[in-house]
Short mmCIF file of C-alpha atoms and ligand atoms in Angstrom, two decimals:
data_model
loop_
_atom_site.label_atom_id
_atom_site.label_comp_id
_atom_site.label_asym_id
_atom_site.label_seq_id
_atom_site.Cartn_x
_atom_site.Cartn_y
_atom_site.Cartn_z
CA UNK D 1032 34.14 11.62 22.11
CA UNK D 1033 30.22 11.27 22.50
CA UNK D 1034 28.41 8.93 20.73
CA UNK D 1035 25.67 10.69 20.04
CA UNK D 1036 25.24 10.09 16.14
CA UNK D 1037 25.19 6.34 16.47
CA UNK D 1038 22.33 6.22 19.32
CA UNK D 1039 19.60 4.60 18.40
CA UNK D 1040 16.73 6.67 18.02
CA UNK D 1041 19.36 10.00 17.09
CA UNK D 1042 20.62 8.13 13.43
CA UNK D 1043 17.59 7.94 11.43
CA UNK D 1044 16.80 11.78 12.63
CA UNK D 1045 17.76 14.39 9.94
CA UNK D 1046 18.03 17.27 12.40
CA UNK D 1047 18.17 18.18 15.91
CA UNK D 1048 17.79 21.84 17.48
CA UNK D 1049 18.97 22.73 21.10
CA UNK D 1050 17.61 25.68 22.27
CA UNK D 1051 18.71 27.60 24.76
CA UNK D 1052 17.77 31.32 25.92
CA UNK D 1053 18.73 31.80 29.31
CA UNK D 1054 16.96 35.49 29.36
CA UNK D 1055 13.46 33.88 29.00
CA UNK D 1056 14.84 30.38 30.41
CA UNK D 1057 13.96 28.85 27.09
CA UNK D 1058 15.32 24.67 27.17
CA UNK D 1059 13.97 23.49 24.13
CA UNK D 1060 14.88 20.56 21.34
CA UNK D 1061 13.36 20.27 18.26
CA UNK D 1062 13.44 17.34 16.40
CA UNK D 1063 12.82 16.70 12.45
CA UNK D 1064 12.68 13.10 11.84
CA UNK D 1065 11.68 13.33 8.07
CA UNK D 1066 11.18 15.68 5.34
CA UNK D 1067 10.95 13.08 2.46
CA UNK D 1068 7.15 13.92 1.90
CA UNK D 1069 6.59 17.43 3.26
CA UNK D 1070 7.53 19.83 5.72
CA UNK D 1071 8.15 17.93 9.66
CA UNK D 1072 4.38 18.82 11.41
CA UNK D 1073 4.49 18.07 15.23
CA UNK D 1074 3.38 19.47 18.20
CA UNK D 1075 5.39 20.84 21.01
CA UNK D 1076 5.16 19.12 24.45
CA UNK D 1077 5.95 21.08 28.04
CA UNK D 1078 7.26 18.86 30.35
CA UNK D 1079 9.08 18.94 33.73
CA UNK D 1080 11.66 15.72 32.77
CA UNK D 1081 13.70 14.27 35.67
CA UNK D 1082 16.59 15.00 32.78
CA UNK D 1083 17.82 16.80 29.80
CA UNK D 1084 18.68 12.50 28.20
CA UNK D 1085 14.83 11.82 28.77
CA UNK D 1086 14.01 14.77 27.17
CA UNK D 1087 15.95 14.15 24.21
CA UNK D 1088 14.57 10.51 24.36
CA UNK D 1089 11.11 11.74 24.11
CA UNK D 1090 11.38 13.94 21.39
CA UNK D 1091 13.37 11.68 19.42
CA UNK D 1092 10.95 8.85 19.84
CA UNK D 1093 7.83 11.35 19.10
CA UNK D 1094 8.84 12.93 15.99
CA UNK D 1095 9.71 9.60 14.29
CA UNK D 1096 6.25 8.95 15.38
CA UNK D 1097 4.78 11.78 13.61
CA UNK D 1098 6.90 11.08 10.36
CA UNK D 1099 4.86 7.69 10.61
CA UNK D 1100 1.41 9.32 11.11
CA UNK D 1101 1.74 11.38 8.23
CA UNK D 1102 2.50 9.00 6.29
CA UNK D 1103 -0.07 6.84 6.97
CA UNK D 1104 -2.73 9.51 6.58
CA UNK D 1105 -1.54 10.47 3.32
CA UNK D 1106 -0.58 13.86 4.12
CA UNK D 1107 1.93 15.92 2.71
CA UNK D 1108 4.22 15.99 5.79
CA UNK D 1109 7.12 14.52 7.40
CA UNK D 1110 7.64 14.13 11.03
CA UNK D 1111 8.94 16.68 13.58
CA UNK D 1112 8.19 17.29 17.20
CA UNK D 1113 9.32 19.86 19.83
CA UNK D 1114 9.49 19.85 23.39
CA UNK D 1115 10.09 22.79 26.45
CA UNK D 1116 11.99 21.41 29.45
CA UNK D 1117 9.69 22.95 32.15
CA UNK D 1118 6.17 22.89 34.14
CA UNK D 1119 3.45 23.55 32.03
CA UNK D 1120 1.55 25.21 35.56
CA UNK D 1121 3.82 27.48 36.86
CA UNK D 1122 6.53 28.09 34.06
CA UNK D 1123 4.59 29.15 31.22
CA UNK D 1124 5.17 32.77 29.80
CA UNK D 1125 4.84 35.14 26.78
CA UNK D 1126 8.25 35.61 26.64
CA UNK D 1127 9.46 31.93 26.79
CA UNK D 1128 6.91 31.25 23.71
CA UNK D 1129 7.71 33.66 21.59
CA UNK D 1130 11.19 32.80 22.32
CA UNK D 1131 10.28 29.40 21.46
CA UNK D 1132 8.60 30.81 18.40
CA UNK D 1133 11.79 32.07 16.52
CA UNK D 1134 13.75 29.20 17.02
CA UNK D 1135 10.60 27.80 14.72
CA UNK D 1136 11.31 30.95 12.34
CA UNK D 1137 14.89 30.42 11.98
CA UNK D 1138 14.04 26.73 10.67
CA UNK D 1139 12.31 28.41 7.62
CA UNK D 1140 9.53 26.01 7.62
CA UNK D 1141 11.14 22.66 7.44
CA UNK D 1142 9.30 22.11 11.11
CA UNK D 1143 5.88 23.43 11.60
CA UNK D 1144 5.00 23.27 15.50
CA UNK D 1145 1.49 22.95 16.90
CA UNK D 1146 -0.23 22.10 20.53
CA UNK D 1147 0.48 18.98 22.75
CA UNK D 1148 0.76 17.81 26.31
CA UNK D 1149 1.34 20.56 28.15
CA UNK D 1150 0.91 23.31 25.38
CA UNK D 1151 -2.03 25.21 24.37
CA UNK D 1152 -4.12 26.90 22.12
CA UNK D 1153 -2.91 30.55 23.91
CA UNK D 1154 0.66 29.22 23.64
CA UNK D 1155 0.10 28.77 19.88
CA UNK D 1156 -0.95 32.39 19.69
CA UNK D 1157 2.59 33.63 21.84
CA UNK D 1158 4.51 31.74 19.16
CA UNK D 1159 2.43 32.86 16.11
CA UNK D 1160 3.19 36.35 16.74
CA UNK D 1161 7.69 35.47 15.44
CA UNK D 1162 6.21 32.96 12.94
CA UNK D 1163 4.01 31.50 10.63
CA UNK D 1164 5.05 28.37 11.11
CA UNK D 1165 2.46 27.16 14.04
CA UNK D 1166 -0.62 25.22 13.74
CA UNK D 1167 -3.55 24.29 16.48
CA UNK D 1168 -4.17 27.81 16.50
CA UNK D 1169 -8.50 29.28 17.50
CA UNK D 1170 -10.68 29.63 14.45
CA UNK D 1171 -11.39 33.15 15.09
CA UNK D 1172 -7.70 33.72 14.22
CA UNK D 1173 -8.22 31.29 10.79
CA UNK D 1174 -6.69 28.10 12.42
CA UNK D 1175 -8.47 24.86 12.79
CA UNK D 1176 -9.78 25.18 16.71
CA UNK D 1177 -10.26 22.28 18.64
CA UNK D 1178 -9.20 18.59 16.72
CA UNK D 1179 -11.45 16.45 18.73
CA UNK D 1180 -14.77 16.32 16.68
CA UNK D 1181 -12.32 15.24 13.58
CA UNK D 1182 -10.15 12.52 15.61
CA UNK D 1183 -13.68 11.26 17.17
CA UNK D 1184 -14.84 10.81 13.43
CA UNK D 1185 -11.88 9.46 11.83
CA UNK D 1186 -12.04 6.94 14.87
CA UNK D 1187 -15.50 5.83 14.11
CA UNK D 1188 -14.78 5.52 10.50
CA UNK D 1189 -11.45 2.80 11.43
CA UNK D 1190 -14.17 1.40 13.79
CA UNK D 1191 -16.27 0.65 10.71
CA UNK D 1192 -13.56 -0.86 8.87
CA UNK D 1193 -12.40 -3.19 11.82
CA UNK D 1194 -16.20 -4.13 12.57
CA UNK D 1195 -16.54 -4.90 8.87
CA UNK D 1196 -13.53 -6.90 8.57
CA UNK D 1197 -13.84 -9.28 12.04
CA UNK D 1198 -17.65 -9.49 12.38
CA UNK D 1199 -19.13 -8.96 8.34
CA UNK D 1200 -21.15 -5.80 9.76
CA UNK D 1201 -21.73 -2.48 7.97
CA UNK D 1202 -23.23 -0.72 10.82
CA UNK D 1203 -22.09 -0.97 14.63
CA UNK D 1204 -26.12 -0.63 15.43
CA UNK D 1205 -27.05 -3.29 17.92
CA UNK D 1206 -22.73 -3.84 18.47
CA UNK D 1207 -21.34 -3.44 22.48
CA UNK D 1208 -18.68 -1.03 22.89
CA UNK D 1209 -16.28 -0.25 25.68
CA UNK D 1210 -15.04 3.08 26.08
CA UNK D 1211 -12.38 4.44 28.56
CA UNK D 1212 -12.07 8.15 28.49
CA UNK D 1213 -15.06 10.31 27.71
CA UNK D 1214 -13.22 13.38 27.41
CA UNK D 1215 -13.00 15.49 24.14
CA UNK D 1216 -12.68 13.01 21.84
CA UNK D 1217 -14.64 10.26 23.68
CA UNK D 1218 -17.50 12.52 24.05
CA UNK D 1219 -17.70 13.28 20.30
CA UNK D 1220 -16.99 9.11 19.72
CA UNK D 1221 -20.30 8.54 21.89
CA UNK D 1222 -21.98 10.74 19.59
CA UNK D 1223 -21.49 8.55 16.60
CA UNK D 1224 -21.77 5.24 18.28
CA UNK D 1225 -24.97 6.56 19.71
CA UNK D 1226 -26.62 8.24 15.99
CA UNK D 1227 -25.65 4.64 14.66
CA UNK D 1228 -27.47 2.42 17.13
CA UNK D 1229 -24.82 0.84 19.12
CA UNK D 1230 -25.10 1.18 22.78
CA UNK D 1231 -22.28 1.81 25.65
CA UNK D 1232 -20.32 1.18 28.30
CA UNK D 1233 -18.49 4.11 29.52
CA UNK D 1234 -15.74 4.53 32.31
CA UNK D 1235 -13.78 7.95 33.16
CA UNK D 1236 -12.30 9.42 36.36
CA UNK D 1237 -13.99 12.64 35.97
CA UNK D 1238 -17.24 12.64 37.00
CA UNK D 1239 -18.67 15.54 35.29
CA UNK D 1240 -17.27 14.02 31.51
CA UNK D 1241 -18.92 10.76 32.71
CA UNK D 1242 -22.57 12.18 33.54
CA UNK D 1243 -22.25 13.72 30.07
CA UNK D 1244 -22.38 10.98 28.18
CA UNK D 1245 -24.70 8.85 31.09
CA UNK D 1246 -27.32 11.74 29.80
CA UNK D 1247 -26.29 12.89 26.47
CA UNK D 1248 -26.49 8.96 25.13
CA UNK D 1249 -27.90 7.28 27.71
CA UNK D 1250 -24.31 4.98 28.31
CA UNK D 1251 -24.17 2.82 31.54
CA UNK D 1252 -21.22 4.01 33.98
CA UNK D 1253 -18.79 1.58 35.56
CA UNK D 1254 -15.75 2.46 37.30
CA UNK D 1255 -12.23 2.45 35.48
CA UNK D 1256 -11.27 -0.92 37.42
CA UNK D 1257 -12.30 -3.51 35.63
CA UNK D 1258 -13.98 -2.12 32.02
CA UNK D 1259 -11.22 -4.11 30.10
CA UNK D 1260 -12.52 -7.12 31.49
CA UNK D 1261 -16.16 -7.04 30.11
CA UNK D 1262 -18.02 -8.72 27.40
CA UNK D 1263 -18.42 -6.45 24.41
CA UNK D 1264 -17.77 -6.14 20.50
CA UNK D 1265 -15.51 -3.46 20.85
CA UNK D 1266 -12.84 -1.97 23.78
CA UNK D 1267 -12.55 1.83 22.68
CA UNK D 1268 -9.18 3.25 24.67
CA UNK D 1269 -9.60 6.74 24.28
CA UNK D 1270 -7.69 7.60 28.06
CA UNK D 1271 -4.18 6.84 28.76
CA UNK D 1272 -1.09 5.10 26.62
CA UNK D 1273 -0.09 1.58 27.00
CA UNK D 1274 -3.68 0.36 28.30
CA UNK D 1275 -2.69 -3.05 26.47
CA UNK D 1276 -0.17 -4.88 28.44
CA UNK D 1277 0.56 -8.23 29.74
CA UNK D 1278 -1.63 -8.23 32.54
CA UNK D 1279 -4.78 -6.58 30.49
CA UNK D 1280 -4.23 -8.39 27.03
CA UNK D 1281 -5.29 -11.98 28.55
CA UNK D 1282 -8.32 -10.41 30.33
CA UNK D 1283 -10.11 -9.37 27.29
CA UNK D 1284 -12.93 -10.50 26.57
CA UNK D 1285 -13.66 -8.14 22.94
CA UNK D 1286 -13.17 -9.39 19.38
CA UNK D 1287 -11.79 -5.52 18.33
CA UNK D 1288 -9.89 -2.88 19.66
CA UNK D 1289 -10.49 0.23 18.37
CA UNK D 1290 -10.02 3.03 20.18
CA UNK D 1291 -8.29 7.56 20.57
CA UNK D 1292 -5.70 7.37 22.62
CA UNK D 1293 -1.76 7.62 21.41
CA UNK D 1294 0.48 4.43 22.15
CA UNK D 1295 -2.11 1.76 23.07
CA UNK D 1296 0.73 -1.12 22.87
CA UNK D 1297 3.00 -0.97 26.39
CA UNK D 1298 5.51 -2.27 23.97
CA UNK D 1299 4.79 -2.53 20.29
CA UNK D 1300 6.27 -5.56 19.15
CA UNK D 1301 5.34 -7.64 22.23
CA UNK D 1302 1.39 -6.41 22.70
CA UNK D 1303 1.11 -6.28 18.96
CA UNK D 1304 1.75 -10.01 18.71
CA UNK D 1305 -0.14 -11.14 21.83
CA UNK D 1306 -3.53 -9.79 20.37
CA UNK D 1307 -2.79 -11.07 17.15
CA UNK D 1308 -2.46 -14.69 19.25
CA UNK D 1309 -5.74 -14.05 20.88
CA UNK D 1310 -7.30 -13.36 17.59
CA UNK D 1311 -8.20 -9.83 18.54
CA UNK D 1312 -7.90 -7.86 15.66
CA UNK D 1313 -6.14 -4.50 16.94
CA UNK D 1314 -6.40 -0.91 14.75
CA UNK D 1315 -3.36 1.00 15.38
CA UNK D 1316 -3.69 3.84 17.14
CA UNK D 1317 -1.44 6.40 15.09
CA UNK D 1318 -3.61 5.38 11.98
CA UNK D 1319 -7.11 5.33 13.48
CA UNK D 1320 -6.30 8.42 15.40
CA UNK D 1321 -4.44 10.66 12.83
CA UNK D 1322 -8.02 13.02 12.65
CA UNK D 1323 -6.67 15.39 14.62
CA UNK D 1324 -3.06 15.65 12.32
CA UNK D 1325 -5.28 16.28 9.66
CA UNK D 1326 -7.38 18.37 11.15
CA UNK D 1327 -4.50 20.89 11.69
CA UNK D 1328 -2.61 19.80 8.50
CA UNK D 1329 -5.26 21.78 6.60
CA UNK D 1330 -4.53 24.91 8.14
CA UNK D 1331 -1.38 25.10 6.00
CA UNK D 1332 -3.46 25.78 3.18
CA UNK D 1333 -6.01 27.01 4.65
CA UNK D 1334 -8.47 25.72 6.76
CA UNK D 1335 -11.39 24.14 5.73
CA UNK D 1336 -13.77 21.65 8.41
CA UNK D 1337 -15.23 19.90 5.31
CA UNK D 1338 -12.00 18.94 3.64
CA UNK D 1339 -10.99 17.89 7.06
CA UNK D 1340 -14.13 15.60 7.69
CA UNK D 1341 -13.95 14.20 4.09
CA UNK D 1342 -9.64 13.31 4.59
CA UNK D 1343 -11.00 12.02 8.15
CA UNK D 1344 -13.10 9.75 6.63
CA UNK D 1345 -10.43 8.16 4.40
CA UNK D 1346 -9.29 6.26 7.32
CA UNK D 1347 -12.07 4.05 7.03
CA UNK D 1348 -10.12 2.35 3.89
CA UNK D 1349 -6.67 3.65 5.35
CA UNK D 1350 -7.48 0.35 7.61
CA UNK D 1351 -8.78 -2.08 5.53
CA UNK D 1352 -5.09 -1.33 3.17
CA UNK D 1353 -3.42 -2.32 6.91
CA UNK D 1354 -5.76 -5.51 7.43
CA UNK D 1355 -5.44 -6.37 4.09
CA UNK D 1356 -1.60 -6.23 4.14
CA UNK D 1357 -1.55 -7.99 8.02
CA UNK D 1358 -3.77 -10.78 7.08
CA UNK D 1359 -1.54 -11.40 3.43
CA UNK D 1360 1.83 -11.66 5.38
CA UNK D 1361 0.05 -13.30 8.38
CA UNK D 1362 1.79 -10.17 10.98
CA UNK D 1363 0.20 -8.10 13.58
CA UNK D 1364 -1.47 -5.29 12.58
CA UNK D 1365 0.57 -2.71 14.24
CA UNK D 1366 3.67 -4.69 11.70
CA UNK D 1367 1.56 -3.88 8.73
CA UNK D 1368 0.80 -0.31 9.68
CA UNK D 1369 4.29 0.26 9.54
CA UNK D 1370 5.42 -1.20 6.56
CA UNK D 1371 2.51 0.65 4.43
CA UNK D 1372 4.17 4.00 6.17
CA UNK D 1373 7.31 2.85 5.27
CA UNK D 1374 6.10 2.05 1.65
CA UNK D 1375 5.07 5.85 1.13
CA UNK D 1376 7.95 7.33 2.80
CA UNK D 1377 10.66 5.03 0.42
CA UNK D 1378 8.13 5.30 -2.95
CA UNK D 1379 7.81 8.99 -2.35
CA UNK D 1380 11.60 9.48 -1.67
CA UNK D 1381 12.01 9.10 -5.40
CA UNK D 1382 10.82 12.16 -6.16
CA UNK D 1383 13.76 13.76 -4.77
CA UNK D 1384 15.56 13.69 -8.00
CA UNK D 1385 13.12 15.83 -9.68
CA UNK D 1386 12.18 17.55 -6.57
CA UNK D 1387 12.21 21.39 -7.08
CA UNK D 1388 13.13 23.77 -3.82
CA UNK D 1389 10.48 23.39 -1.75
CA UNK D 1390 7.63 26.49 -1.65
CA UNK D 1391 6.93 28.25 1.40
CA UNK D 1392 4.49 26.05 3.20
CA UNK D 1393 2.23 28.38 4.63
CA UNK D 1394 2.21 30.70 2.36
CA UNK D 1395 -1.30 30.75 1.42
CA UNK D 1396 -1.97 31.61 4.92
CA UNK D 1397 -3.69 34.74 5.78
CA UNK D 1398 -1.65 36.51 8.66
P1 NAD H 2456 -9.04 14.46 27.33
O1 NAD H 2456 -8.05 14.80 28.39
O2 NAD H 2456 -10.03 15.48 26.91
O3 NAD H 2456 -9.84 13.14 27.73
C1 NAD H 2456 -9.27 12.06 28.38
C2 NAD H 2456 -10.28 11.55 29.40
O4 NAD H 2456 -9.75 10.38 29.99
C3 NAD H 2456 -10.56 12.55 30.52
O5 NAD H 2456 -11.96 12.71 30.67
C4 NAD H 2456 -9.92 11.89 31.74
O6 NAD H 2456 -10.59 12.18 32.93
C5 NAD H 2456 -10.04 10.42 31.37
N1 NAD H 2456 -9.11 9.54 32.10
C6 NAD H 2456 -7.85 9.78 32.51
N2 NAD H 2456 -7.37 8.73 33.18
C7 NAD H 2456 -8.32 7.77 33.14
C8 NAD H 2456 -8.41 6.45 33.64
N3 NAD H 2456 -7.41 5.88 34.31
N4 NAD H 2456 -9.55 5.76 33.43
C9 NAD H 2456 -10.58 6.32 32.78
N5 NAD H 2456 -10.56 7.58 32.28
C10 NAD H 2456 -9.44 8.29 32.46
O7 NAD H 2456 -8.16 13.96 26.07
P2 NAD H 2456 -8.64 13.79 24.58
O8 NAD H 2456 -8.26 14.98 23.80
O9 NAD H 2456 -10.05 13.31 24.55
O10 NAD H 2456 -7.68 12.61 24.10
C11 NAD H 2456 -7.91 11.28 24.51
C12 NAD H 2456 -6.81 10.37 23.97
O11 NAD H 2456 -6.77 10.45 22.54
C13 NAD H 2456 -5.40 10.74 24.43
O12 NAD H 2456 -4.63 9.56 24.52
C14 NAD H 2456 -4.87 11.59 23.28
O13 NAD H 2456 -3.45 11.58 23.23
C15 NAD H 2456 -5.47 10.88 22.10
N6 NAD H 2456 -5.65 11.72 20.92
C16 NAD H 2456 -6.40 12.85 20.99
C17 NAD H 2456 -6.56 13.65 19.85
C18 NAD H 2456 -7.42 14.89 19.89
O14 NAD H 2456 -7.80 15.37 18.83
N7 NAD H 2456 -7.77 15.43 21.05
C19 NAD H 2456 -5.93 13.28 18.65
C20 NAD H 2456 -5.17 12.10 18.60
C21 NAD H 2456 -5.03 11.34 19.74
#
């Protein structure tokens, strides 16, 4: 007999949905990590795996991700994620959407799905039409359009925090910063740094995002060899995952890292601890990047920018609770970040015995 309940990243899940619809050649899992605080919000990844065990991997390791993120942005949600075994360029279709899109109905709302790798704003709209229960969708159709202005701001908000914790600085006018990726939500970051008097050094593989922000905020260009390596206040990853490593870590030469992009850390405990050594002080990226959860966590009761801007900016002290914590216990940062999501998730998980049926979670949604 399979084993399956006592893998590793399976136990701690409380439910996990195989679906299969071999008329629109649907292979999808859904997985709810968490419902302790709120319905499972996650989005739902297309991706040709090289097997149906990496698939399951991934989606087991991204929705207890999400149940983390949540909690750390103090929103009412657990963690949940979805993903479509398939390539995003040639085997996306109405029918395989919608398809995926009642699988998400017959959940009744304990997962709410929403864009990610692979998935997009169009997809949304196939699997909006079988249910409500889909976020990330345009604003003309009352959802919350594109995340990126809100992650960019919530970023430059934890940037605040970490620049006022290691260096004593309110502003970042006059600070260095490093940043790798000028795509949507590096574009909007430059904006900020720029309005606030900080100046930049930018690095991206596409040329036409790079001559953006070379006009738009006058950044100096380098090429992506080598950016990790300069002299600066701040390194700003908003690219690619797992951009701190063992080879990169020892080459830096900024007191903060600060930065967009989803798993910085090549591996969490190991990265985590070698900045801590090197007295860098390191934001985690699921708490300094959860703008764009919240962004589409207030379409489920309706979608409002401002609310979104004002929740965005709460990450600003969301990081000095994680500083605080990692400096009292003398862990990494990324340690700390964990245990405060932990904290909410177990204090919140008393509720349950007064905890009525849950309501409809979209149901204030205009359809
Ligand atoms: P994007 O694709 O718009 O931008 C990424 C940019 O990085 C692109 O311009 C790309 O050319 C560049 N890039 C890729 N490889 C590179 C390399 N080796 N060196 C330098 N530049 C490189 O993506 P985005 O929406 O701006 O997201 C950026 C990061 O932030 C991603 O890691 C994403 O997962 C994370 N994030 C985004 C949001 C959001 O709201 N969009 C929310 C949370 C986290």
């Amino acid at each position: 007999m399979s084993d399956l309940f006592q893998e590793m990243n399976f136990k701690d899940h409380e439910q996990v949905v195989f679906c299969n619809d071999s008329d629109t050649g649907l292979k999808s899992i859904i997985a709810i990590h968490n419902t302790t605080i709120g319905p499972a919000l996650g989005g739902c990844r297309m991706w040709s795996y090289k097997s149906e065990d990496d698939a399951l991997k991934d989606v087991l390791r991204l929705s207890r991700g999400m149940s983390y993120k949540s909690a750390i942005a103090n929103l009412n949600l657990g963690g949940g994620k979805a993903i479509i075994i398939g390539d995003h360029k040639t085997d996306k279709s109405e029918p395989l959407f919608r398809s995926f899109g009642r699988f998400v109905d017959g959940l009744s709302g304990r997962y709410i799905t929403a864009e990610d790798v692979g998935t997009s704003v169009t997809d949304m709209e196939w699997v909006r039409m079988e249910t409500q229960f889909v976020t990330g969708i345009s604003r003309a159709l009352g959802g919350s359009g594109d995340p990126s202005p809100v992650t960019a701001f919530g970023t430059f908000m934890g940037m605040k925090a970490a620049v006022k914790r290691k260096l004593g600085k309110s502003s970042l006018s006059g600070l260095k910063v490093l940043v790798q990726g000028v795509g949507h939500v590096g574009y909007h970051l430059c904006d900020y740094l720029y309005k606030e008097g900080a100046s930049m050094v930018v690095t991206d593989i596409d040329e036409g995002n790079l001559k953006r922000v070379t006009t738009d905020f006058k950044a100096e260009a380098v090429t992506p060899d080598g950016i990790m390596e300069l002299e600066a206040d701040i390194y700003a990853p908003c690219a690619l995952g797992a951009t701190l490593n063992d080879e990169s870590i020892p080459k830096l030469k900024v007191p903060i890292v600060a930065g967009a992009a989803n798993n910085q850390l090549e591996v969490e405990a190991n990265h985590g601890q070698l900045l801590k050594e090197k007295d860098i002080l390191y934001a985690p990226d699921y708490a300094i990047n959860a703008g764009g959860l919240i962004n589409v966590a207030n379409e489920i009761s309706g979608y409002n920018r401002e609310r979104a801007f004002s929740q965005a900016e709460g990450i600003y002290d969301t990081l000095e609770t994680i500083f605080d914590l990692a400096e009292k216990e003398d862990i990494p940062t990324h340690a700390a970040a964990e245990r405060v999501a932990e904290k909410r998730m177990s204090d919140l998980s008393k509720l349950k015995n007064i905890y009525l049926p849950r309501q409809n979670p979209m149901a204030k949604r205009d359809n």
